Short mmCIF file of C-alpha atoms in Angstrom, two decimals:
data_model
loop_
_atom_site.label_atom_id
_atom_site.label_comp_id
_atom_site.label_asym_id
_atom_site.label_seq_id
_atom_site.Cartn_x
_atom_site.Cartn_y
_atom_site.Cartn_z
CA MET A 863 -57.26 117.05 48.18
CA VAL A 864 -53.27 116.21 46.44
CA ASP A 865 -54.10 113.10 47.56
CA ASN A 866 -57.01 112.04 45.62
CA ASN A 867 -55.02 113.91 42.29
CA GLU A 868 -52.01 111.06 42.72
CA ALA A 869 -55.25 108.56 43.01
CA VAL A 870 -56.20 110.16 40.25
CA LEU A 871 -53.61 109.53 38.00
CA PHE A 872 -52.99 106.47 39.64
CA TRP A 873 -55.19 104.85 37.80
CA LEU A 874 -54.94 106.56 34.62
CA GLU A 875 -51.17 105.71 34.02
CA GLN A 876 -52.90 101.84 35.17
CA GLU A 877 -55.67 102.43 31.66
CA PRO A 878 -53.75 99.88 28.47
CA VAL A 879 -56.30 101.89 26.19
CA ASP A 880 -54.36 102.05 22.34
CA GLY A 881 -58.13 104.45 21.57
CA VAL A 882 -60.62 105.47 22.68
CA ASP A 883 -63.03 103.39 20.36
CA PHE A 884 -62.39 100.50 23.04
CA VAL A 885 -63.96 102.37 25.67
CA TYR A 886 -66.71 104.29 24.09
CA LEU A 887 -69.81 103.94 21.47
CA PRO A 888 -70.32 106.60 19.16
CA ALA A 889 -73.11 108.63 20.47
CA ASP A 890 -75.97 107.54 17.58
CA THR A 891 -75.29 103.89 18.63
CA PRO A 892 -78.87 102.40 19.50
CA MET A 893 -79.24 100.73 22.57
CA SER A 894 -82.66 98.84 22.33
CA ARG A 895 -81.52 96.38 19.25
CA PRO A 896 -78.30 96.82 18.55
CA SER A 897 -76.42 95.09 15.23
CA PRO A 898 -74.50 92.46 15.66
CA LYS A 899 -70.98 94.47 15.25
CA VAL A 900 -72.82 96.68 18.05
CA SER A 901 -73.42 93.54 20.24
CA TYR A 902 -69.86 92.42 19.86
CA GLN A 903 -67.92 95.43 20.19
CA MET A 904 -70.50 96.40 23.96
CA ASN A 905 -69.20 92.98 24.86
CA LYS A 906 -65.66 93.92 24.24
CA ILE A 907 -65.51 96.61 25.86
CA LYS A 908 -66.66 94.51 29.63
CA GLU A 909 -64.41 92.64 28.54
CA LEU A 910 -62.37 95.16 28.83
CA ARG A 911 -63.24 97.17 31.55
CA LYS A 912 -62.48 93.64 33.62
CA GLN A 913 -60.13 93.65 32.48
CA ARG A 914 -58.78 96.80 33.58
CA ALA A 915 -60.65 96.24 37.35
CA VAL A 916 -57.99 93.44 38.12
CA GLU A 917 -55.22 94.73 36.79
CA ARG A 918 -56.42 97.82 39.22
CA LEU A 919 -56.74 95.62 42.19
CA LYS A 920 -53.42 93.52 41.18
CA ALA A 921 -51.14 96.76 41.00
CA TYR A 922 -53.12 98.77 44.23
CA HIS A 923 -52.41 95.68 46.53
CA PHE A 924 -49.23 95.26 44.88
CA GLU A 925 -48.06 97.98 46.73
CA GLN A 926 -50.03 97.88 50.38
CA CYS A 927 -46.92 94.98 50.36
CA ALA A 928 -44.41 96.66 49.36
CA ASP A 929 -45.13 99.31 51.43
CA ARG A 930 -45.80 96.73 54.17
CA ARG A 931 -42.27 95.20 53.29
CA ARG A 932 -40.39 99.17 53.79
CA GLN A 933 -42.48 99.35 57.25
CA LEU A 934 -41.11 95.67 58.75
CA ALA A 935 -37.25 96.23 56.12
CA GLN A 936 -37.65 99.36 58.90
CA CYS A 937 -37.53 97.81 62.11
CA VAL A 938 -36.19 94.77 61.91
CA VAL A 939 -31.74 95.67 63.20
CA ARG A 940 -29.40 93.81 60.64
CA GLU A 941 -26.62 92.61 63.14
CA GLU A 942 -29.27 90.48 65.04
CA LEU A 943 -29.35 88.37 62.05
CA PRO A 944 -28.89 84.97 61.40
CA ASN A 945 -26.07 84.20 60.06
CA GLN A 946 -26.94 83.07 56.62
CA HIS A 947 -22.99 81.52 55.71
CA GLN A 948 -22.07 77.65 55.76
CA GLU A 949 -20.48 76.85 58.80
CA VAL A 950 -17.28 75.94 58.53
CA TYR A 951 -16.36 71.95 60.83
CA GLU A 952 -13.07 72.01 62.48
CA LYS A 953 -9.87 69.63 61.82
CA VAL A 954 -8.44 68.34 64.12
CA ASP A 955 -5.09 66.32 63.53
CA SER A 956 -2.77 67.21 66.09
CA ALA A 957 -0.61 64.13 68.01
CA SER A 958 -2.68 65.10 70.97
CA HIS A 959 -6.16 64.59 69.90
CA LEU A 960 -5.11 61.71 68.28
CA LYS A 961 -4.30 59.93 71.39
CA GLU A 962 -7.10 61.19 73.22
CA VAL A 963 -8.87 58.76 70.22
CA ILE A 964 -6.52 56.05 69.67
CA PRO A 965 -8.33 53.52 72.77
CA ASP A 966 -11.95 54.38 70.83
CA VAL A 967 -10.47 53.09 67.64
CA LEU A 968 -9.71 50.48 69.22
CA GLN A 969 -12.62 49.48 70.68
CA LEU A 970 -14.40 50.17 67.52
CA LEU A 971 -11.52 47.08 65.55
CA ASP A 972 -12.59 44.60 68.61
CA ASP A 973 -16.45 45.27 68.57
CA ILE A 974 -16.20 45.46 64.71
CA GLN A 975 -13.68 41.39 64.63
CA ARG A 976 -15.87 40.42 67.30
CA LEU A 977 -19.28 40.62 65.48
CA LYS A 978 -17.67 38.80 62.26
CA GLU A 979 -16.52 36.65 64.55
CA GLY A 980 -20.48 36.30 66.01
CA SER A 981 -19.71 36.41 69.13
CA LEU A 982 -21.44 39.49 69.39
CA THR A 983 -25.07 40.70 68.13
CA VAL A 984 -26.03 43.92 66.98
CA ASP A 985 -28.71 44.31 69.47
CA ALA A 986 -26.42 44.22 71.73
CA PHE A 987 -23.58 46.65 69.76
CA ARG A 988 -25.86 49.14 70.34
CA GLN A 989 -26.99 49.16 72.77
CA PRO A 990 -24.57 51.13 76.06
CA GLU A 991 -23.95 49.16 78.93
CA PRO A 992 -27.32 50.72 81.21
CA THR A 993 -26.05 53.27 83.49
CA GLU A 994 -27.27 53.53 88.00
CA GLU A 995 -30.28 55.98 86.88
CA ASP A 996 -31.33 52.79 83.93
CA LEU A 997 -30.95 50.34 87.00
CA GLN A 998 -32.98 52.79 88.68
CA ALA A 999 -35.74 53.24 87.39
CA LYS A 1000 -35.99 49.61 85.96
CA GLN A 1001 -36.24 48.51 89.78
CA LYS A 1002 -39.81 51.15 90.23
CA ARG A 1003 -41.03 50.19 86.66
CA ALA A 1004 -41.16 46.40 88.43
CA ILE A 1005 -42.01 48.03 91.73
CA ARG A 1006 -44.82 50.11 89.94
CA GLU A 1007 -45.90 46.71 88.06
CA LYS A 1008 -45.76 44.64 91.59
CA VAL A 1009 -48.45 47.39 93.21
CA LYS A 1010 -50.48 47.38 90.02
CA GLN A 1011 -51.00 43.04 89.73
CA SER A 1012 -51.68 42.94 93.09
CA TYR A 1013 -53.66 45.32 93.56
CA SER A 1014 -56.59 44.22 90.63
CA ASP A 1015 -56.14 40.57 92.32
CA CYS A 1016 -57.05 42.08 95.50
CA ILE A 1017 -59.72 43.87 93.29
CA ASP A 1018 -60.55 40.33 91.17
CA GLU A 1019 -60.84 38.87 95.09
CA LYS A 1020 -63.51 40.29 95.79
CA VAL A 1021 -65.80 40.96 93.47
CA ASN A 1022 -65.32 37.29 93.54
CA GLU A 1023 -66.19 37.13 97.17
CA GLN A 1024 -69.12 39.26 96.89
CA GLN A 1025 -70.41 37.42 93.56
CA HIS A 1026 -70.52 34.51 95.61
CA ASN A 1027 -72.25 35.54 98.36
CA LEU A 1028 -74.54 37.06 95.63
CA LYS A 1029 -75.20 33.77 95.31
CA GLN A 1030 -76.18 32.44 98.04
CA LEU A 1031 -77.88 34.74 99.02
CA TYR A 1032 -80.05 33.93 95.82
CA ASN A 1033 -80.12 30.56 95.72
CA HIS A 1034 -81.78 31.40 99.73
CA ARG A 1035 -84.48 33.05 98.96
CA LEU A 1036 -85.25 30.55 96.61
CA SER A 1037 -85.19 28.29 98.79
CA LEU A 1038 -87.70 30.06 100.62
CA ILE A 1039 -89.29 30.88 97.93
CA VAL A 1040 -90.00 27.38 95.97
CA PRO A 1041 -92.63 26.07 99.53
CA GLN A 1042 -94.83 28.86 99.29
CA GLN A 1043 -95.66 29.28 95.75
CA GLN A 1044 -95.71 25.07 95.42
CA GLN A 1045 -98.07 25.92 98.42
CA GLN A 1046 -100.66 28.37 96.74
CA GLN A 1047 -100.13 25.89 93.68
CA GLN A 1048 -101.84 23.73 95.57
CA GLN A 1049 -104.48 26.30 96.53
CA GLN A 1050 -105.53 27.06 93.11
CA GLN A 1051 -105.65 22.85 92.05
CA GLN A 1052 -108.03 22.77 95.28
CA GLN A 1053 -110.29 25.95 94.69
CA GLN A 1054 -110.35 24.86 90.88
CA GLN A 1055 -111.41 21.07 91.94
CA HIS A 1056 -113.99 22.37 94.40
CA HIS A 1057 -115.27 24.61 91.75
CA GLN A 1058 -115.49 21.52 89.68
CA GLN A 1059 -117.17 19.21 91.76
CA GLN A 1060 -120.01 22.02 92.89
CA GLN A 1061 -120.65 23.38 88.77
CA GLN A 1062 -121.39 18.84 88.04
CA GLN A 1063 -123.75 18.71 90.88
CA PRO A 1064 -126.26 21.41 89.86
CA GLN A 1065 -125.86 19.32 85.84
CA GLN A 1066 -127.05 15.70 87.76
CA GLN A 1067 -129.70 17.74 90.17
CA GLN A 1068 -131.09 18.95 86.80
CA PRO A 1069 -131.61 15.30 84.64
CA GLN A 1070 -134.02 14.12 87.60
CA GLN A 1071 -136.48 17.43 87.58
CA HIS A 1072 -136.80 17.21 84.02
CA HIS A 1073 -137.80 13.86 84.69
CA HIS A 1074 -140.35 14.05 87.55
CA TYR A 1075 -141.81 16.81 85.91
CA GLN A 1076 -142.10 14.89 82.78
CA GLN A 1077 -143.68 11.88 84.99
CA GLN A 1078 -146.69 13.68 86.41
CA GLN A 1079 -149.98 14.08 84.60
CA PRO A 1080 -151.32 17.37 82.95
CA VAL A 1081 -153.91 19.62 84.85
CA ASP A 1082 -157.20 19.80 82.27
CA VAL A 1083 -158.28 24.28 83.11
CA ALA A 1084 -160.89 25.24 81.87
CA PRO A 1085 -161.19 28.40 79.35
CA THR A 1086 -162.44 31.25 81.24
CA PRO A 1087 -164.48 33.83 79.16
CA PRO A 1088 -163.29 36.72 78.29
CA LEU A 1089 -164.37 40.15 79.95
CA PRO A 1090 -167.32 42.48 78.11
CA PRO A 1091 -165.71 45.62 77.30
CA ARG A 1092 -165.74 48.43 80.07
CA VAL A 1093 -167.84 50.68 79.16
CA SER A 1094 -168.12 54.52 81.35
CA GLN A 1095 -171.81 55.17 83.14
CA ARG A 1096 -171.11 59.23 83.27
CA ASP A 1097 -174.05 60.57 80.88
CA PRO A 1098 -172.08 61.62 78.35
CA ARG A 1099 -174.02 65.30 77.92
CA GLU A 1100 -172.12 66.05 81.08
CA ARG A 1101 -169.14 65.24 78.85
CA ILE A 1102 -170.31 67.58 76.48
CA ALA A 1103 -171.41 70.34 78.87
CA GLU A 1104 -167.66 70.49 80.47
CA GLU A 1105 -166.19 70.14 76.87
CA TYR A 1106 -168.06 72.76 75.38
CA PRO A 1107 -169.93 75.66 77.40
CA SER A 1108 -169.54 77.29 74.70
CA ARG A 1109 -172.93 75.66 72.78
CA THR A 1110 -174.82 74.68 75.78
CA GLN A 1111 -175.15 78.28 76.34
CA SER A 1112 -176.38 79.09 73.93
#
């Protein structure tokens, strides 16, 4: 119950309201068809409520962030945090240190002089001398490249040999297939010629037969008279007696 009261008090403290008129309308305000003044007041109240809701949410989230930060700060050991101060470099000016760096300084001056004269290039000046490990690595790379190249050459040789064998096999099969095709073509041509000859022979015989029929004289055939109609020999009274037995009995 105490927590709820604290929450209510918190929200009441966040209300940026100057008076009751900014929050509530009079009791006798018509809501169905309000006047322009009332509409303006209602819209103003809506905007104020939105602003208050936004302020409440912001304050609530800020409070949560502060609580989370306090919880994390309790878990941090300040002695183990890195030093935020800038380190001061050590200044060496002893005679022993100068004696140690004199050869390096002389070598640097010599290189600068050679660079001016042109006997030393920038690339050679920048690249250090290869060590034994560098030489071994270079030798290993050369051996690896050589093995890779020999493997590639072997594969190319095998591929070329296979292509040559396939080409020979194709030519051999082609040499076997072509005569068979030629023989089949000759047989087809012979069959076509024989078929054409068979078609031409009946055409030559048909005109001779037609001419032979033309030479024959027509034979006169005497016209035959039509046959008389068939007449039944049965008595029609017998047929009536069979079809209408009731009439004959009466």
